[in-house]
Short mmCIF file of C-alpha atoms in Angstrom, two decimals:
data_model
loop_
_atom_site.label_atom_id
_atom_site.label_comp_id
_atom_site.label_asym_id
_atom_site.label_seq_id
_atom_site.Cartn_x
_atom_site.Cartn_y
_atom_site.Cartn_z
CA UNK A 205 78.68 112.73 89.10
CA UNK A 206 81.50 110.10 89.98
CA UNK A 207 84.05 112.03 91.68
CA UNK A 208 86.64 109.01 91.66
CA UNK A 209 86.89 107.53 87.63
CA UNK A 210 87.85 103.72 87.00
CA UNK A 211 88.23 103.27 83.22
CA UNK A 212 87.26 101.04 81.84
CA UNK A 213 84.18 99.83 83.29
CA UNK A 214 84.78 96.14 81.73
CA UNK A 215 88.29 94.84 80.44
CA UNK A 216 88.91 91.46 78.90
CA UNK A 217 91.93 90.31 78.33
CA UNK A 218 94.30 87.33 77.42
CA UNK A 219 96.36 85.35 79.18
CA UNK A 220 99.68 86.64 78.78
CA UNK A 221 99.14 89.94 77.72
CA UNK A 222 99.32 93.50 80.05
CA UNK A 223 97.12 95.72 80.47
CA UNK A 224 96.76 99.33 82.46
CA UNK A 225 93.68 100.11 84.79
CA UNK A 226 93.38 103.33 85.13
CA UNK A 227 92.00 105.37 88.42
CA UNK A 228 91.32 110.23 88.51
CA UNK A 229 90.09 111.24 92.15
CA UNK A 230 88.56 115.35 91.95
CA UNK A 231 88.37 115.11 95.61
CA UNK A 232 91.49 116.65 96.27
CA UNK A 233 92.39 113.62 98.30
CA UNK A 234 96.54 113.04 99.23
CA UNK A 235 95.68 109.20 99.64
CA UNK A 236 95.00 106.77 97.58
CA UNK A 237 94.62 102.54 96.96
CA UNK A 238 94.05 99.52 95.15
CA UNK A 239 91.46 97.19 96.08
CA UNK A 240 90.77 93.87 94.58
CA UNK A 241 87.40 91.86 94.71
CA UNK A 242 87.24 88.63 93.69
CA UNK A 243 85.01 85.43 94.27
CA UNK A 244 88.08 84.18 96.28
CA UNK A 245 88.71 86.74 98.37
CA UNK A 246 85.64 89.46 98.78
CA UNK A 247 87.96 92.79 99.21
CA UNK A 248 91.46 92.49 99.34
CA UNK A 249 93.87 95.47 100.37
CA UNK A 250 96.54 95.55 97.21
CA UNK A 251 98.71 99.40 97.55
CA UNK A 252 98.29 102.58 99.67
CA UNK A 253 99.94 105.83 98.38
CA UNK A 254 100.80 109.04 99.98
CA UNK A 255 101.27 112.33 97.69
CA UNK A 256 102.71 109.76 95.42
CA UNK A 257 104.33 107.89 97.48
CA UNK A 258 103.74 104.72 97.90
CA UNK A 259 102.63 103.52 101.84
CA UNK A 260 101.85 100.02 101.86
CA UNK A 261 101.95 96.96 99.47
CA UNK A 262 100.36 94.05 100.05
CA UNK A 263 100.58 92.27 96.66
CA UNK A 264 103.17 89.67 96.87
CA UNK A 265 103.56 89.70 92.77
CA UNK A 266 106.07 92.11 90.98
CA UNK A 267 103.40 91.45 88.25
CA UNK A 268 100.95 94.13 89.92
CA UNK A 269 103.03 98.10 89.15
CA UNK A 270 101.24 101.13 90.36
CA UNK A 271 101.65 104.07 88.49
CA UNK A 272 101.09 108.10 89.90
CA UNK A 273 102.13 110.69 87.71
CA UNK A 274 99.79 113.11 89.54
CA UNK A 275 98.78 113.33 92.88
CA UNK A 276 94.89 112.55 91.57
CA UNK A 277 95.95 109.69 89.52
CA UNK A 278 97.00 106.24 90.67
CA UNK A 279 96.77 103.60 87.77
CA UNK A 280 97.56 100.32 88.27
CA UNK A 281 99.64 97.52 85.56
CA UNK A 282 99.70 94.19 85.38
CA UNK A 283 101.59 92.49 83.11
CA UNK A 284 101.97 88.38 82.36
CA UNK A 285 97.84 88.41 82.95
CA UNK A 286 96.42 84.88 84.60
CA UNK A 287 93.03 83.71 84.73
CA UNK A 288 93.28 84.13 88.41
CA UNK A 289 93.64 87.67 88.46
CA UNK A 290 90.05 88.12 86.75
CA UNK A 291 88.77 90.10 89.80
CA UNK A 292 87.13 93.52 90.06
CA UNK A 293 89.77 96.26 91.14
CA UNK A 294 88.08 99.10 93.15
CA UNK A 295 90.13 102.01 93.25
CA UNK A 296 89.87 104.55 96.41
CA UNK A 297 91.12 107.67 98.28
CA UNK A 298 90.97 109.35 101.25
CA UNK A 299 91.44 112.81 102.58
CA UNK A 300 94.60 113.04 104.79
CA UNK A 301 97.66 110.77 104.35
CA UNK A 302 96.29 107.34 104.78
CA UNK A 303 95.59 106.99 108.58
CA UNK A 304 93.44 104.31 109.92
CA UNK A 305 90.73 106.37 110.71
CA UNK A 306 90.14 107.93 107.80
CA UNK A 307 86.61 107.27 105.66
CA UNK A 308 87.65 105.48 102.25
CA UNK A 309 85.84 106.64 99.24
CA UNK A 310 85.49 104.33 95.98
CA UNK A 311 85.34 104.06 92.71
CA UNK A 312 82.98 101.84 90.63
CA UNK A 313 85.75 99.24 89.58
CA UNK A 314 87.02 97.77 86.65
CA UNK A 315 85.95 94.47 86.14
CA UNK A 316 88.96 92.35 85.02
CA UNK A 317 88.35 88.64 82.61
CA UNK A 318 91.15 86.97 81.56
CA UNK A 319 90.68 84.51 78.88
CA UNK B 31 96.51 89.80 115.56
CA UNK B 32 94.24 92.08 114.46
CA UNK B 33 91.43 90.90 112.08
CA UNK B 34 87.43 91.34 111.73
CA UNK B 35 84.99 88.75 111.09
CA UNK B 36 81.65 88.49 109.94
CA UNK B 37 80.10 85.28 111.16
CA UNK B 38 77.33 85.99 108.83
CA UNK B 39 78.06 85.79 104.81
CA UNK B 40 74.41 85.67 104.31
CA UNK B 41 71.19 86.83 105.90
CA UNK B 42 67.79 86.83 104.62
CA UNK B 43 64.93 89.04 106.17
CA UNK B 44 61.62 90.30 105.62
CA UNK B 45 60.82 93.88 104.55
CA UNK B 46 60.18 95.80 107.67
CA UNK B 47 61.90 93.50 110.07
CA UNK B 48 64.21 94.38 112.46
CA UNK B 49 67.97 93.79 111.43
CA UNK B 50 71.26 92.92 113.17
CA UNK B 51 74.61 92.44 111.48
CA UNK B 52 77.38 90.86 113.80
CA UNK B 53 81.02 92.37 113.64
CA UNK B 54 83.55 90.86 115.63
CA UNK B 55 87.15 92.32 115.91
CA UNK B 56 90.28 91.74 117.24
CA UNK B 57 92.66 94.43 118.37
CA UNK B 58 94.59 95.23 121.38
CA UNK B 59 94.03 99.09 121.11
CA UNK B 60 91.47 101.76 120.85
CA UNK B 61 90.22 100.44 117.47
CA UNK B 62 88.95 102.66 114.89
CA UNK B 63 85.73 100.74 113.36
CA UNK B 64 83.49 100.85 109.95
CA UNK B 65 80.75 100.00 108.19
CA UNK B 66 80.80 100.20 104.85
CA UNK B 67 77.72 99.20 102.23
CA UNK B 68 78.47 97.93 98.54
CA UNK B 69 75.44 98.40 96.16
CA UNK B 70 75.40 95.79 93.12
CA UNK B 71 77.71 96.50 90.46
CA UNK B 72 79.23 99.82 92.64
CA UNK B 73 82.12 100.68 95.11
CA UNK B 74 81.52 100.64 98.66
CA UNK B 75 80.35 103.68 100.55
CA UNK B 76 80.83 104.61 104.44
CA UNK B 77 77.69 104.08 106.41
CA UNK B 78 79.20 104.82 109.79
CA UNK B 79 82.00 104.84 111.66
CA UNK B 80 83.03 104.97 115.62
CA UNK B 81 86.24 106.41 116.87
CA UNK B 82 85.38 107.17 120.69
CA UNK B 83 82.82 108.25 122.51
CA UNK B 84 79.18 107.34 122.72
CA UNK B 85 79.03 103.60 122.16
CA UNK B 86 76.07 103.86 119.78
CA UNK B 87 76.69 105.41 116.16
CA UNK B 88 74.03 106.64 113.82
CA UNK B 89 74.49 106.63 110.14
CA UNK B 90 73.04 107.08 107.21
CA UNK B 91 69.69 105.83 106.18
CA UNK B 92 68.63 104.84 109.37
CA UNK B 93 71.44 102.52 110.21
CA UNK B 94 72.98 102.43 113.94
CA UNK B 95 76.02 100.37 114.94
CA UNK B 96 76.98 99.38 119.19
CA UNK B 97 80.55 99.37 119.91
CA UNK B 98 81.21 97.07 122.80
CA UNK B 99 84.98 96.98 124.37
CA UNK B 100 83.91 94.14 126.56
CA UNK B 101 82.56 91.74 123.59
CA UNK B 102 85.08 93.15 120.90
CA UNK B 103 81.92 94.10 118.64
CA UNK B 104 80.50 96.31 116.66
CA UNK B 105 77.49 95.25 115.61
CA UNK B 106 75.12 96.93 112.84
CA UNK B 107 71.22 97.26 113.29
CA UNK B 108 68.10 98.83 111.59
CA UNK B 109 64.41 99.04 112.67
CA UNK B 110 63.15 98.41 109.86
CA UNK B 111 64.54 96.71 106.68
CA UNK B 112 63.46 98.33 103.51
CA UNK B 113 64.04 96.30 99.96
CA UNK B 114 66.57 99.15 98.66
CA UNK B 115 69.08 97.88 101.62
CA UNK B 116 69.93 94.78 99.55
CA UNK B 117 73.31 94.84 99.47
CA UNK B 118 76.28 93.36 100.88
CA UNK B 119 78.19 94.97 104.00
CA UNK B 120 81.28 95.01 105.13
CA UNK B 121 82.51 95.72 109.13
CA UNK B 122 86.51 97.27 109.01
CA UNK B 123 88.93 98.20 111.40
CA UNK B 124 91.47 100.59 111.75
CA UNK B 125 93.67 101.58 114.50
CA UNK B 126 97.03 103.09 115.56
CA UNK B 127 98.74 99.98 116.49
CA UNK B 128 97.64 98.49 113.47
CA UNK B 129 100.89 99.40 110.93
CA UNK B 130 98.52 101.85 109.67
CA UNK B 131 96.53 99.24 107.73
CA UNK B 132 92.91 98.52 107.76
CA UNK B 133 91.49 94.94 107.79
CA UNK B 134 88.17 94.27 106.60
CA UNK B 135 85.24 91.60 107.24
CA UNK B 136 84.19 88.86 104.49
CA UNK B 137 81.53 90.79 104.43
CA UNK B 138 77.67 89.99 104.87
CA UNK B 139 75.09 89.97 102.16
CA UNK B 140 71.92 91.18 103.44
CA UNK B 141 68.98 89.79 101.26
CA UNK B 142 65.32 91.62 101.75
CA UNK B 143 62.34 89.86 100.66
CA UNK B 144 59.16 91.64 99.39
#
């Protein structure tokens, strides 16, 4: 029983277009992040957020939003899709407020093709 | 600079050999140090982590990681390799000097043959 929900599992899209991942934790986590994995680049830190706040953003494109309208929920947009952004994006949270030494817990991931 | 690397983006071992995964880090602090293990076609999940303390860690599924100040590693090793520990793993570090970010390892896929 996933306790951290990606939807969708698989998302194609076209170049151009925008589309929303979305990312529930039922952990009662106050952190959470976006991860992206890509052939490129195997894990790459993207945004850290802090009761829904956000911490940390390494994603030098505007074209990357996150979104928390709940403490559980973190969704992430991207808008003006590429082909280089086909990646999977690994959502994740952790228990206190984002310290280094906190254990990371993940979602599946939403695998990402742009056409 | 802090930063982690995996000198290894590929090993290959028997089933029931002995295994070691090299870790090297970089950090001027006390680091805070992971390994993490990503299944196919899943997230990652924590195998073990060392904050302070004894040097050796155990984790999960027989797993075992040495910290070593002196060599700036923290390497990851099993007795016994079984087929199910196909996967790829990643070595990450954390620490208080470190802007609160983490930095993770290219990570290491770990093939087991029958």
């Amino acid at each position: 029983d996933p306790k951290i929900i990606q939807k969708p599992k698989y998302l194609v899209a076209v170049t151009g277009s925008e589309k929303i991942l979305i990312c529930e934790q039922y952990l009662g986590h106050n952190a959470m992040y976006w991860y992206r994995q890509s052939a490129k680049k195997p894990l790459e830190f993207m945004f850290s957020y802090s009761y829904q706040k956000l911490m940390d953003n390494q994603t030098a494109s505007s074209r990357f939003q996150p979104q928390s309208s709940k403490k559980n929920h973190l969704d992430l947009q991207i808008t003006a899709l590429k082909p280089d952004d086909s990646a999977t994006y690994f959502c994740a949270s952790s228990p206190g407020t984002g310290r280094t030494n906190e254990r990371l817990f993940f979602g599946h991931g939403t695998k990402l093709s742009v056409l | 600079a802090q930063s982690v690397t995996q000198p290894d983006a590929r090993v290959t071992v028997s089933e029931g050999a002995s295994l070691q995964l090299r870790c090297k880090y970089s950090y001027s602090g006390t680091p805070y140090l992971f390994w993490y293990v990503q299944y196919p076609r899943q997230g990652l999940q924590l195998l073990l982590k060392y904050y302070s303390g004894d040097p050796v860690v155990q984790g999960v599924n027989g797993f075992e990681a040495e910290f070593s100040k002196s060599n700036s590693s923290f390497h990851l090793r099993k007795a016994s390799v079984h087929w199910s520990d196909s996967a790829v793993y990643f070595c990450v570090l954390g620490g208080l000097r470190s802007n609160n970010r983490i930095f993770f390892g290219d990570g290491t896929q770990l093939v087991v043959k029958p």
